[in-house]
Short mmCIF file of C-alpha atoms in Angstrom, two decimals:
data_model
loop_
_atom_site.label_atom_id
_atom_site.label_comp_id
_atom_site.label_asym_id
_atom_site.label_seq_id
_atom_site.Cartn_x
_atom_site.Cartn_y
_atom_site.Cartn_z
CA MET A 27 -52.06 -120.39 -90.01
CA LYS A 28 -54.63 -119.59 -87.38
CA LEU A 29 -55.27 -116.29 -85.68
CA TYR A 30 -56.10 -116.25 -81.92
CA THR A 31 -57.23 -113.53 -79.58
CA ASP A 32 -55.46 -113.28 -76.34
CA GLU A 33 -58.53 -115.11 -74.57
CA GLU A 34 -57.86 -118.11 -77.17
CA LEU A 35 -54.49 -118.17 -76.36
CA ALA A 36 -55.08 -118.43 -72.75
CA ALA A 37 -57.37 -121.31 -73.47
CA ILE A 38 -54.59 -123.01 -75.46
CA LEU A 39 -52.26 -122.45 -72.83
CA ASP A 40 -54.90 -123.67 -70.15
CA GLN A 41 -52.60 -126.55 -69.16
CA GLN A 42 -51.37 -127.66 -65.85
CA LEU A 43 -47.80 -126.87 -66.67
CA PHE A 44 -48.23 -123.56 -67.72
CA HIS A 45 -50.33 -122.48 -64.47
CA GLN A 46 -47.70 -124.22 -62.46
CA ILE A 47 -45.15 -121.74 -64.21
CA SER A 48 -47.21 -118.82 -63.85
CA GLU A 49 -47.59 -119.98 -60.00
CA ALA A 50 -43.98 -119.88 -59.80
CA ALA A 51 -43.21 -116.64 -61.50
CA ASP A 52 -45.98 -114.90 -59.36
CA ARG A 53 -44.43 -116.25 -56.08
CA LEU A 54 -41.33 -114.63 -56.86
CA GLY A 55 -43.00 -111.38 -58.34
CA VAL A 56 -41.42 -111.44 -61.70
CA GLU A 57 -42.69 -111.07 -65.43
CA CYS A 58 -42.68 -114.34 -67.16
CA TYR A 59 -43.12 -115.29 -70.86
CA VAL A 60 -43.18 -118.28 -73.24
CA VAL A 61 -41.18 -117.00 -76.23
CA GLY A 62 -39.75 -118.09 -79.58
CA GLY A 63 -40.54 -121.11 -81.50
CA TYR A 64 -43.32 -122.60 -79.17
CA VAL A 65 -45.37 -119.51 -79.85
CA ARG A 66 -44.63 -119.28 -83.63
CA ASP A 67 -45.77 -123.10 -83.99
CA ILE A 68 -49.12 -122.33 -81.80
CA PHE A 69 -50.05 -120.16 -84.61
CA LEU A 70 -48.62 -122.61 -87.26
CA GLU A 71 -50.69 -125.21 -85.78
CA ARG A 72 -47.36 -127.54 -85.41
CA PRO A 73 -46.77 -129.63 -82.23
CA SER A 74 -43.98 -128.57 -80.13
CA ASN A 75 -42.69 -130.04 -76.47
CA ASP A 76 -39.72 -127.73 -76.30
CA ILE A 77 -40.75 -124.68 -74.36
CA ASP A 78 -38.62 -121.35 -73.96
CA VAL A 79 -39.63 -119.11 -71.02
CA VAL A 80 -38.06 -115.83 -70.67
CA VAL A 81 -38.17 -114.25 -67.02
CA VAL A 82 -37.76 -110.53 -66.29
CA GLY A 83 -35.43 -111.41 -63.55
CA SER A 84 -33.74 -114.62 -62.58
CA GLY A 85 -34.55 -117.36 -64.98
CA ILE A 86 -32.73 -119.86 -62.63
CA ALA A 87 -35.12 -118.85 -59.56
CA VAL A 88 -38.23 -119.46 -61.34
CA ALA A 89 -37.00 -122.74 -62.68
CA GLN A 90 -36.03 -123.92 -59.15
CA GLU A 91 -39.50 -122.89 -57.69
CA LEU A 92 -41.30 -124.95 -60.67
CA LYS A 93 -39.16 -127.72 -59.64
CA ARG A 94 -40.38 -127.47 -55.98
CA ILE A 95 -43.84 -127.37 -57.36
CA LEU A 96 -43.60 -130.33 -59.60
CA GLY A 97 -41.81 -132.43 -56.94
CA ARG A 98 -39.76 -135.61 -57.68
CA LYS A 99 -41.04 -136.25 -61.10
CA ALA A 100 -39.33 -133.41 -62.50
CA HIS A 101 -35.34 -132.98 -63.02
CA LEU A 102 -33.68 -129.61 -62.66
CA SER A 103 -30.41 -128.67 -64.55
CA VAL A 104 -28.84 -125.16 -63.87
CA PHE A 105 -26.19 -123.62 -65.96
CA LYS A 106 -25.04 -120.68 -64.04
CA ASN A 107 -22.33 -119.37 -66.34
CA PHE A 108 -25.17 -118.85 -68.95
CA GLY A 109 -27.78 -117.83 -66.36
CA THR A 110 -30.06 -120.65 -67.67
CA ALA A 111 -31.87 -123.41 -66.47
CA GLN A 112 -33.80 -126.36 -67.72
CA VAL A 113 -36.47 -128.59 -66.14
CA LYS A 114 -37.52 -132.02 -67.66
CA PHE A 115 -40.29 -134.27 -66.95
CA HIS A 116 -42.38 -136.83 -68.60
CA GLN A 117 -46.26 -135.67 -69.26
CA LYS A 118 -48.61 -138.47 -70.88
CA GLY A 119 -46.00 -140.62 -72.07
CA GLU A 120 -43.75 -137.78 -73.73
CA GLU A 121 -40.77 -135.78 -72.37
CA VAL A 122 -41.32 -132.02 -71.80
CA GLU A 123 -38.16 -129.71 -71.59
CA VAL A 124 -38.71 -126.16 -70.30
CA GLU A 125 -35.73 -123.86 -70.80
CA PHE A 126 -35.47 -120.58 -68.59
CA VAL A 127 -33.62 -117.71 -69.04
CA GLY A 128 -33.29 -114.30 -67.63
CA ALA A 129 -34.38 -111.41 -70.00
CA ARG A 130 -31.05 -110.03 -71.45
CA LYS A 131 -29.57 -107.64 -73.89
CA GLU A 132 -26.57 -108.59 -76.11
CA SER A 133 -23.59 -106.99 -77.81
CA TYR A 134 -21.03 -108.63 -80.07
CA SER A 135 -17.43 -108.10 -81.15
CA HIS A 136 -16.87 -108.21 -84.96
CA ASP A 137 -14.75 -111.47 -84.86
CA SER A 138 -16.79 -113.49 -82.24
CA ARG A 139 -20.14 -115.09 -82.07
CA LYS A 140 -19.98 -115.04 -77.97
CA PRO A 141 -21.94 -111.96 -76.86
CA ILE A 142 -21.54 -109.68 -74.11
CA VAL A 143 -24.53 -110.25 -71.94
CA GLU A 144 -26.33 -107.96 -69.51
CA ASP A 145 -29.68 -108.24 -67.79
CA GLY A 146 -32.46 -106.37 -69.88
CA THR A 147 -36.31 -105.70 -70.15
CA LEU A 148 -38.53 -108.07 -72.24
CA GLU A 149 -38.20 -105.49 -75.14
CA ASP A 150 -34.40 -105.90 -75.00
CA ASP A 151 -34.89 -109.86 -75.07
CA GLN A 152 -37.29 -109.58 -78.08
CA ASN A 153 -34.55 -107.02 -79.93
CA ARG A 154 -31.86 -109.77 -79.75
CA ARG A 155 -34.09 -112.62 -81.36
CA ASP A 156 -33.37 -113.89 -84.78
CA PHE A 157 -36.52 -113.44 -86.77
CA THR A 158 -39.92 -111.58 -86.20
CA ILE A 159 -41.79 -114.95 -86.32
CA ASN A 160 -39.50 -116.08 -83.24
CA ALA A 161 -39.79 -112.85 -81.44
CA MET A 162 -43.40 -113.12 -80.01
CA ALA A 163 -44.10 -113.64 -76.47
CA ILE A 164 -47.18 -114.79 -74.57
CA CYS A 165 -47.33 -113.65 -70.82
CA LEU A 166 -47.83 -116.36 -68.23
CA ASN A 167 -48.41 -114.08 -65.10
CA LYS A 168 -51.83 -114.79 -63.81
CA GLY A 169 -53.10 -111.09 -64.36
CA ARG A 170 -52.02 -110.99 -68.03
CA PHE A 171 -52.24 -114.95 -68.87
CA GLY A 172 -52.31 -115.24 -72.64
CA GLU A 173 -51.30 -111.67 -73.55
CA LEU A 174 -49.52 -111.82 -76.97
CA VAL A 175 -46.52 -109.38 -77.08
CA ASP A 176 -45.80 -108.98 -80.87
CA PRO A 177 -43.68 -105.66 -81.31
CA PHE A 178 -42.21 -106.74 -84.57
CA ASN A 179 -45.40 -107.93 -86.20
CA GLY A 180 -44.32 -111.51 -86.47
CA LEU A 181 -47.82 -112.50 -86.71
CA ALA A 182 -48.24 -110.54 -90.02
CA ASP A 183 -45.16 -112.24 -91.19
CA ILE A 184 -46.37 -115.53 -90.55
CA GLU A 185 -49.69 -114.68 -92.11
CA ASP A 186 -47.66 -113.37 -95.22
CA GLY A 187 -45.22 -116.43 -95.29
CA ILE A 188 -42.19 -114.10 -94.89
CA ILE A 189 -38.67 -114.44 -92.92
CA ALA A 190 -37.63 -111.13 -91.57
CA THR A 191 -35.34 -110.02 -88.73
CA PRO A 192 -36.56 -107.82 -85.75
CA LEU A 193 -33.98 -105.07 -86.20
CA GLU A 194 -31.77 -104.22 -89.20
CA PRO A 195 -30.74 -107.45 -90.85
CA ALA A 196 -27.21 -106.38 -91.35
CA VAL A 197 -26.88 -105.87 -87.63
CA THR A 198 -28.69 -109.20 -86.69
CA PHE A 199 -26.39 -111.33 -89.30
CA SER A 200 -23.33 -109.51 -88.35
CA ASP A 201 -23.91 -110.06 -84.43
CA ASP A 202 -24.29 -114.01 -85.13
CA PRO A 203 -23.69 -115.10 -88.65
CA LEU A 204 -25.14 -118.47 -87.91
CA ARG A 205 -28.38 -116.84 -88.31
CA MET A 206 -27.90 -116.53 -92.07
CA MET A 207 -28.12 -120.19 -91.95
CA ARG A 208 -31.22 -120.30 -89.77
CA CYS A 209 -32.64 -117.79 -92.10
CA ILE A 210 -32.70 -120.23 -95.01
CA ARG A 211 -33.56 -122.85 -92.89
CA PHE A 212 -36.79 -121.56 -91.57
CA ALA A 213 -37.45 -120.49 -95.22
CA THR A 214 -37.04 -124.07 -96.31
CA GLN A 215 -38.77 -125.98 -93.49
CA LEU A 216 -41.76 -123.44 -93.44
CA ASN A 217 -41.74 -122.63 -97.32
CA PHE A 218 -41.50 -119.04 -96.54
CA GLN A 219 -40.08 -116.19 -98.72
CA ILE A 220 -37.21 -114.24 -97.46
CA GLU A 221 -37.92 -110.40 -97.24
CA ASP A 222 -36.09 -108.42 -99.79
CA GLU A 223 -33.94 -106.32 -97.30
CA THR A 224 -33.25 -109.34 -95.37
CA PHE A 225 -32.15 -111.35 -98.72
CA THR A 226 -29.81 -108.47 -99.49
CA ALA A 227 -28.15 -108.45 -96.35
CA LEU A 228 -27.51 -112.18 -96.54
CA GLU A 229 -25.88 -111.39 -100.09
CA ARG A 230 -23.69 -108.65 -98.26
CA MET A 231 -22.82 -110.47 -95.21
CA ALA A 232 -22.22 -114.02 -96.70
CA ASP A 233 -18.45 -113.91 -95.88
CA ARG A 234 -19.14 -113.43 -91.91
CA ILE A 235 -20.14 -117.13 -91.94
CA LYS A 236 -16.41 -118.09 -91.98
CA ILE A 237 -16.22 -117.42 -88.12
CA VAL A 238 -18.86 -120.07 -87.39
CA SER A 239 -17.68 -123.31 -86.54
CA GLY A 240 -18.34 -126.47 -89.25
CA GLU A 241 -20.24 -128.07 -86.41
CA ARG A 242 -22.85 -125.28 -86.18
CA ILE A 243 -22.92 -125.14 -89.99
CA LYS A 244 -23.40 -128.92 -90.37
CA ASP A 245 -26.23 -128.85 -88.04
CA GLU A 246 -28.20 -126.22 -89.90
CA LEU A 247 -27.30 -127.97 -93.20
CA ASN A 248 -28.65 -131.16 -91.99
CA LYS A 249 -31.97 -129.59 -91.07
CA ILE A 250 -32.15 -127.98 -94.56
CA ILE A 251 -31.62 -131.28 -95.97
CA MET A 252 -34.25 -133.14 -93.90
CA ALA A 253 -36.87 -130.66 -94.77
CA PRO A 254 -39.76 -131.55 -97.11
CA HIS A 255 -38.08 -129.71 -99.92
CA PRO A 256 -34.36 -129.26 -99.20
CA SER A 257 -33.76 -127.89 -102.89
CA ILE A 258 -35.35 -124.48 -101.85
CA GLY A 259 -32.65 -124.13 -99.15
CA PHE A 260 -29.71 -125.04 -101.40
CA GLU A 261 -31.10 -122.64 -104.00
CA TYR A 262 -31.13 -119.89 -101.55
CA LEU A 263 -27.67 -120.90 -100.29
CA GLN A 264 -26.11 -120.58 -103.90
CA ARG A 265 -28.06 -117.33 -104.75
CA VAL A 266 -26.78 -115.33 -101.62
CA GLY A 267 -23.13 -116.62 -101.71
CA LEU A 268 -23.13 -118.90 -98.74
CA LEU A 269 -22.78 -122.09 -100.57
CA GLN A 270 -19.68 -121.00 -102.30
CA ILE A 271 -18.04 -120.79 -98.91
CA ILE A 272 -19.50 -123.95 -97.03
CA LEU A 273 -19.76 -126.32 -99.75
CA PRO A 274 -17.84 -124.88 -102.90
CA GLU A 275 -17.61 -128.35 -104.58
CA LEU A 276 -21.39 -128.21 -105.03
CA ALA A 277 -21.68 -124.41 -106.01
CA ALA A 278 -19.29 -124.98 -108.46
CA LEU A 279 -21.51 -127.29 -110.52
CA ASP A 280 -23.84 -124.24 -111.23
CA ILE A 281 -22.41 -123.47 -114.61
CA VAL A 282 -23.17 -124.43 -118.29
CA GLU A 283 -20.47 -124.15 -120.86
CA GLN A 284 -20.92 -124.17 -124.60
CA LYS A 285 -18.74 -125.20 -127.43
CA ASN A 286 -19.09 -125.50 -131.05
CA GLY A 287 -22.92 -125.14 -130.23
CA ARG A 288 -22.85 -128.07 -127.94
CA ALA A 289 -23.75 -127.40 -124.06
CA HIS A 290 -23.76 -129.62 -121.05
CA LYS A 291 -26.57 -129.40 -118.59
CA ASN A 292 -26.42 -127.23 -115.40
CA ASN A 293 -25.11 -129.85 -112.96
CA PHE A 294 -26.19 -128.15 -109.91
CA TYR A 295 -29.90 -127.80 -110.66
CA HIS A 296 -29.66 -131.46 -111.85
CA THR A 297 -28.27 -132.47 -108.44
CA LEU A 298 -31.18 -130.31 -106.77
CA GLU A 299 -33.71 -132.63 -108.97
CA VAL A 300 -31.84 -135.80 -107.70
CA LEU A 301 -32.34 -134.57 -104.25
CA GLU A 302 -35.94 -133.98 -104.54
CA ASN A 303 -36.54 -137.34 -106.33
CA VAL A 304 -34.72 -139.16 -103.29
CA VAL A 305 -36.58 -137.01 -100.88
CA ALA A 306 -39.80 -138.28 -102.43
CA THR A 307 -38.86 -141.87 -101.50
CA SER A 308 -36.69 -141.79 -98.34
CA ASP A 309 -35.96 -139.85 -95.35
CA ASN A 310 -32.50 -141.50 -94.91
CA LEU A 311 -30.10 -138.36 -94.15
CA TRP A 312 -27.10 -140.09 -95.56
CA LEU A 313 -28.72 -141.11 -98.74
CA ARG A 314 -29.85 -137.43 -99.17
CA TRP A 315 -26.21 -136.42 -98.56
CA ALA A 316 -25.26 -138.97 -101.41
CA SER A 317 -27.48 -137.52 -103.87
CA ILE A 318 -26.11 -134.00 -103.04
CA LEU A 319 -22.74 -135.26 -103.64
CA HIS A 320 -23.16 -137.92 -106.38
CA ASP A 321 -21.78 -135.45 -109.16
CA VAL A 322 -19.27 -132.97 -107.27
CA GLY A 323 -16.56 -134.92 -109.07
CA LYS A 324 -17.87 -133.39 -112.21
CA THR A 325 -16.01 -130.19 -112.15
CA LYS A 326 -12.66 -131.72 -112.01
CA SER A 327 -13.49 -134.38 -114.73
CA LYS A 328 -14.85 -132.28 -117.40
CA ARG A 329 -13.29 -132.42 -120.62
CA TRP A 330 -14.42 -131.34 -124.28
CA ASP A 331 -14.00 -134.30 -126.87
CA PRO A 332 -14.52 -133.00 -130.47
CA ALA A 333 -15.95 -136.48 -131.53
CA ILE A 334 -18.71 -136.64 -128.56
CA GLY A 335 -19.06 -133.32 -126.82
CA TRP A 336 -18.41 -132.78 -123.14
CA THR A 337 -17.39 -135.65 -121.25
CA PHE A 338 -17.20 -136.50 -117.35
CA TYR A 339 -15.21 -139.64 -117.27
CA ASN A 340 -14.74 -141.11 -113.92
CA HIS A 341 -16.40 -138.25 -112.10
CA ASN A 342 -17.82 -140.94 -109.71
CA ILE A 343 -14.32 -141.80 -108.68
CA ILE A 344 -12.98 -138.31 -108.12
CA GLY A 345 -16.24 -137.41 -106.25
CA ALA A 346 -16.02 -140.55 -103.87
CA LYS A 347 -12.26 -139.03 -103.21
CA MET A 348 -13.95 -135.74 -102.40
CA VAL A 349 -16.44 -137.31 -99.89
CA PRO A 350 -13.93 -137.46 -96.87
CA VAL A 351 -12.49 -133.76 -97.57
CA ILE A 352 -16.08 -132.63 -97.39
CA PHE A 353 -17.07 -134.60 -94.43
CA ARG A 354 -14.05 -133.56 -92.38
CA ARG A 355 -14.49 -129.90 -93.21
CA LEU A 356 -18.22 -129.90 -92.25
CA MET A 357 -17.34 -131.95 -89.32
CA LEU A 358 -19.65 -134.61 -90.29
CA PRO A 359 -19.08 -138.26 -89.05
CA LEU A 360 -15.99 -139.96 -90.40
CA ASP A 361 -17.45 -143.45 -89.46
CA MET A 362 -19.53 -145.82 -91.54
CA LYS A 363 -22.03 -142.96 -92.55
CA MET A 364 -19.13 -141.39 -94.60
CA LYS A 365 -17.87 -144.68 -95.99
CA TYR A 366 -21.77 -145.34 -96.93
CA VAL A 367 -22.01 -141.93 -98.76
CA GLN A 368 -18.51 -142.51 -100.32
CA LYS A 369 -19.58 -145.93 -101.63
CA LEU A 370 -22.87 -144.60 -103.17
CA VAL A 371 -21.07 -141.82 -104.90
CA ASP A 372 -18.24 -144.13 -106.26
CA LEU A 373 -21.11 -146.86 -107.34
CA HIS A 374 -23.69 -144.55 -108.59
CA MET A 375 -22.82 -144.93 -112.47
CA ARG A 376 -22.78 -148.72 -112.28
CA PRO A 377 -26.47 -149.34 -112.41
CA ILE A 378 -26.88 -146.69 -115.16
CA ALA A 379 -24.24 -148.48 -117.35
CA ILE A 380 -26.08 -151.70 -116.81
CA ALA A 381 -29.28 -150.17 -117.68
CA ASP A 382 -28.02 -148.57 -120.65
CA ASP A 383 -27.16 -152.10 -122.29
CA GLU A 384 -28.27 -155.42 -121.89
CA VAL A 385 -29.06 -156.33 -118.29
CA THR A 386 -26.78 -159.42 -117.68
CA ASP A 387 -26.84 -161.69 -114.79
CA SER A 388 -23.02 -161.22 -114.58
CA ALA A 389 -23.30 -157.53 -114.23
CA VAL A 390 -25.91 -157.63 -111.84
CA ARG A 391 -24.08 -160.22 -109.59
CA ARG A 392 -20.94 -157.93 -109.40
CA LEU A 393 -23.11 -154.87 -108.71
CA LEU A 394 -24.55 -156.77 -105.57
CA ASN A 395 -21.19 -158.01 -104.64
CA ASP A 396 -19.90 -154.41 -104.48
CA ALA A 397 -22.78 -152.83 -103.02
CA GLY A 398 -23.85 -155.51 -100.58
CA GLU A 399 -26.25 -154.34 -97.69
CA ASP A 400 -26.54 -150.91 -99.43
CA ILE A 401 -27.84 -152.08 -102.60
CA ASP A 402 -31.49 -151.05 -102.46
CA ASP A 403 -30.16 -147.36 -101.56
CA LEU A 404 -27.86 -147.28 -104.62
CA MET A 405 -30.68 -148.36 -106.80
CA THR A 406 -32.99 -145.52 -105.20
CA LEU A 407 -30.34 -143.09 -106.08
CA CYS A 408 -29.83 -144.11 -109.43
CA GLU A 409 -33.47 -144.08 -110.12
CA ALA A 410 -33.48 -140.67 -108.85
CA ASP A 411 -30.68 -139.73 -111.04
CA ILE A 412 -32.65 -140.17 -114.31
CA THR A 413 -33.85 -136.60 -114.77
CA SER A 414 -33.63 -136.46 -118.59
CA LYS A 415 -36.38 -134.58 -120.41
CA ASN A 416 -36.44 -137.09 -122.98
CA GLU A 417 -39.32 -139.29 -121.78
CA VAL A 418 -38.76 -142.23 -124.06
CA ARG A 419 -35.08 -142.62 -122.98
CA LYS A 420 -36.23 -141.93 -119.39
CA LYS A 421 -38.84 -144.70 -119.73
CA ILE A 422 -36.16 -147.15 -121.09
CA PHE A 423 -33.64 -146.60 -118.47
CA LEU A 424 -36.51 -146.96 -115.74
CA GLU A 425 -37.75 -150.10 -117.30
CA ASN A 426 -34.13 -151.51 -117.17
CA PHE A 427 -33.66 -150.65 -113.82
CA ARG A 428 -36.92 -152.58 -113.00
CA MET A 429 -35.29 -155.68 -114.37
CA VAL A 430 -32.06 -154.87 -112.24
CA ARG A 431 -34.17 -154.89 -109.30
CA GLU A 432 -36.03 -158.30 -110.16
CA LYS A 433 -32.52 -159.82 -110.71
CA LEU A 434 -31.23 -158.50 -107.59
CA ALA A 435 -34.45 -159.73 -105.81
CA ASP A 436 -33.75 -163.26 -107.11
CA LEU A 437 -30.05 -163.33 -106.22
CA LYS A 438 -31.04 -162.02 -102.47
CA GLU A 439 -33.46 -164.52 -102.07
CA LYS A 440 -30.78 -167.14 -103.07
CA ASP A 441 -28.39 -165.89 -100.35
CA TYR A 442 -26.14 -163.95 -102.38
CA VAL A 443 -23.43 -163.84 -99.70
CA ARG A 444 -23.02 -167.53 -100.02
CA LEU A 445 -23.44 -167.32 -103.83
CA LEU A 446 -21.09 -164.85 -104.48
CA GLN A 447 -18.24 -165.37 -102.00
CA PRO A 448 -15.92 -168.35 -103.16
CA VAL A 449 -16.11 -171.28 -100.73
CA ILE A 450 -12.17 -171.53 -101.17
CA ASP A 451 -10.68 -168.30 -99.35
CA GLY A 452 -7.20 -166.82 -99.34
CA ASN A 453 -6.25 -168.76 -96.08
CA GLU A 454 -6.62 -172.20 -97.71
CA ILE A 455 -4.82 -170.93 -100.92
CA MET A 456 -1.73 -169.89 -98.90
CA GLU A 457 -1.78 -173.19 -97.11
CA LEU A 458 -2.49 -175.20 -100.60
CA PHE A 459 0.47 -173.64 -102.18
CA HIS A 460 2.76 -172.77 -99.21
CA LEU A 461 2.49 -168.88 -99.64
CA LYS A 462 2.66 -166.08 -97.53
CA PRO A 463 0.12 -163.16 -97.85
CA SER A 464 1.42 -161.78 -101.36
CA ARG A 465 0.18 -160.50 -104.84
CA GLU A 466 0.12 -164.31 -105.98
CA VAL A 467 -2.48 -165.02 -103.23
CA GLY A 468 -4.46 -161.66 -104.47
CA VAL A 469 -4.53 -163.08 -108.16
CA LEU A 470 -5.74 -166.18 -107.27
CA LYS A 471 -8.46 -165.24 -105.02
CA GLN A 472 -9.76 -162.70 -107.66
CA TYR A 473 -9.58 -165.42 -110.23
CA LEU A 474 -12.04 -167.37 -108.53
CA LYS A 475 -13.95 -164.54 -107.45
CA ASP A 476 -14.37 -163.40 -111.16
CA ALA A 477 -15.55 -166.97 -111.96
CA VAL A 478 -18.27 -167.16 -109.42
CA LEU A 479 -19.58 -163.63 -110.26
CA ASP A 480 -19.45 -164.36 -113.98
CA ASN A 481 -21.27 -167.35 -113.14
CA HIS A 482 -18.55 -169.51 -115.22
CA VAL A 483 -18.70 -172.19 -112.49
CA GLU A 484 -20.90 -173.24 -109.37
CA ASN A 485 -19.66 -171.73 -106.18
CA GLU A 486 -18.67 -175.37 -104.87
CA ARG A 487 -15.53 -176.81 -103.86
CA GLU A 488 -14.87 -179.32 -106.71
CA PRO A 489 -15.11 -177.13 -109.68
CA LEU A 490 -13.39 -174.22 -108.38
CA MET A 491 -10.47 -176.40 -107.11
CA GLN A 492 -10.12 -177.51 -110.50
CA LEU A 493 -10.05 -173.87 -111.86
CA LEU A 494 -7.46 -172.94 -109.12
CA MET A 495 -5.16 -175.71 -110.01
CA THR A 496 -5.14 -174.68 -113.54
CA LYS A 497 -4.38 -171.15 -112.76
CA ALA A 498 -1.65 -171.93 -110.22
CA LYS A 499 0.19 -173.90 -113.15
CA GLU A 500 -0.13 -171.22 -115.30
CA MET A 501 1.72 -169.15 -112.50
CA LYS A 502 4.29 -171.91 -111.98
CA LEU A 503 3.30 -172.25 -108.36
CA ILE A 504 3.04 -176.05 -108.84
#
């Protein structure tokens, strides 16, 4: 963080755009301030092109005046129902957006996030902001250009690394429960601590999140997941009770049961380790989602076996079936992205099973056949899943994974699609034996596929045809 005087802030804002906004506001005789995230990011020394401007008066009028000053290069959008306007234009090859709104005060009913809005002062507008670090404003009027208005000591909270609300946190979160998610999101993104009173309010108000749509929750969750260390956010969500409401399948993993002196690991914190391991190597949002959900089936599959202790047989299959339910509830996309996550959850035990035994060509060919183009991501997830504290065992697994990757690379180099898909397909089988689509056709297809995957024969017509005819005779088809 860097501290600036008003004179230094004026120098930072000494750009043509801010002087043009200043000119537009002064022509109309209204107070005008840049607010929120843009101001916060100046002190955090982070780049930002999304500029929010509050006008004590008509924000739409100042936006229209700025459009006149900028001319044809700018695009103006007016949203009269919300009293806001947006000006977009390109500057030095980048798109710049400026949002204008009139200063306002808000009040809420208990069962809605939609506020009753009235015109207000700058103070009213800052009171309604979510956090002190987002409530700072810098005046753009010529006579006060660069003057910081910071009634809630947001600057001190940035310096101390604290997330706190401008007003009573219970009021802030009750008015708009989505702010609870935003609180944790900012703490995660900025690696800040949540102030004690604010944390207590999160615990007390968690149930209010139920009035927020899955769409809005999903947006904040995805931002947490894409943070440098998303486990911070998930731990906060769990501690304050929000995770039990929005993603109970993950929250349920936060348990350790002991029987006859034998305990299983805490699969919630294991999942956070796996997530962090994936984050270290990939910025793929959906691979991160797969790491979050890879063990959600363990709660339903957990059993006690006196001979071997706690087991989680088929947790991958159970977890894969849970993925669409979770995606639907959180309004995540139900397209190929969901199928990708479901596939990785389903297959994540396969490479581990291979690496725990002899790494055979047959097992690797089958894995590549089932994972297809997602094989590299699956291997990344499986490597991330090795969180054992036994360094010797961990080293053995990772060495075997390296061997699996080598065999996969060799197969891919030889055009694995051609190698693994039998040259005799279902249509030819039906034509040969005068069959319609049926169980018999499926059996024959799978027989040929198994032979190819297990490398019993070359994927060529003559040896496959011999196998096919032998099997067809067994089935009395010829």
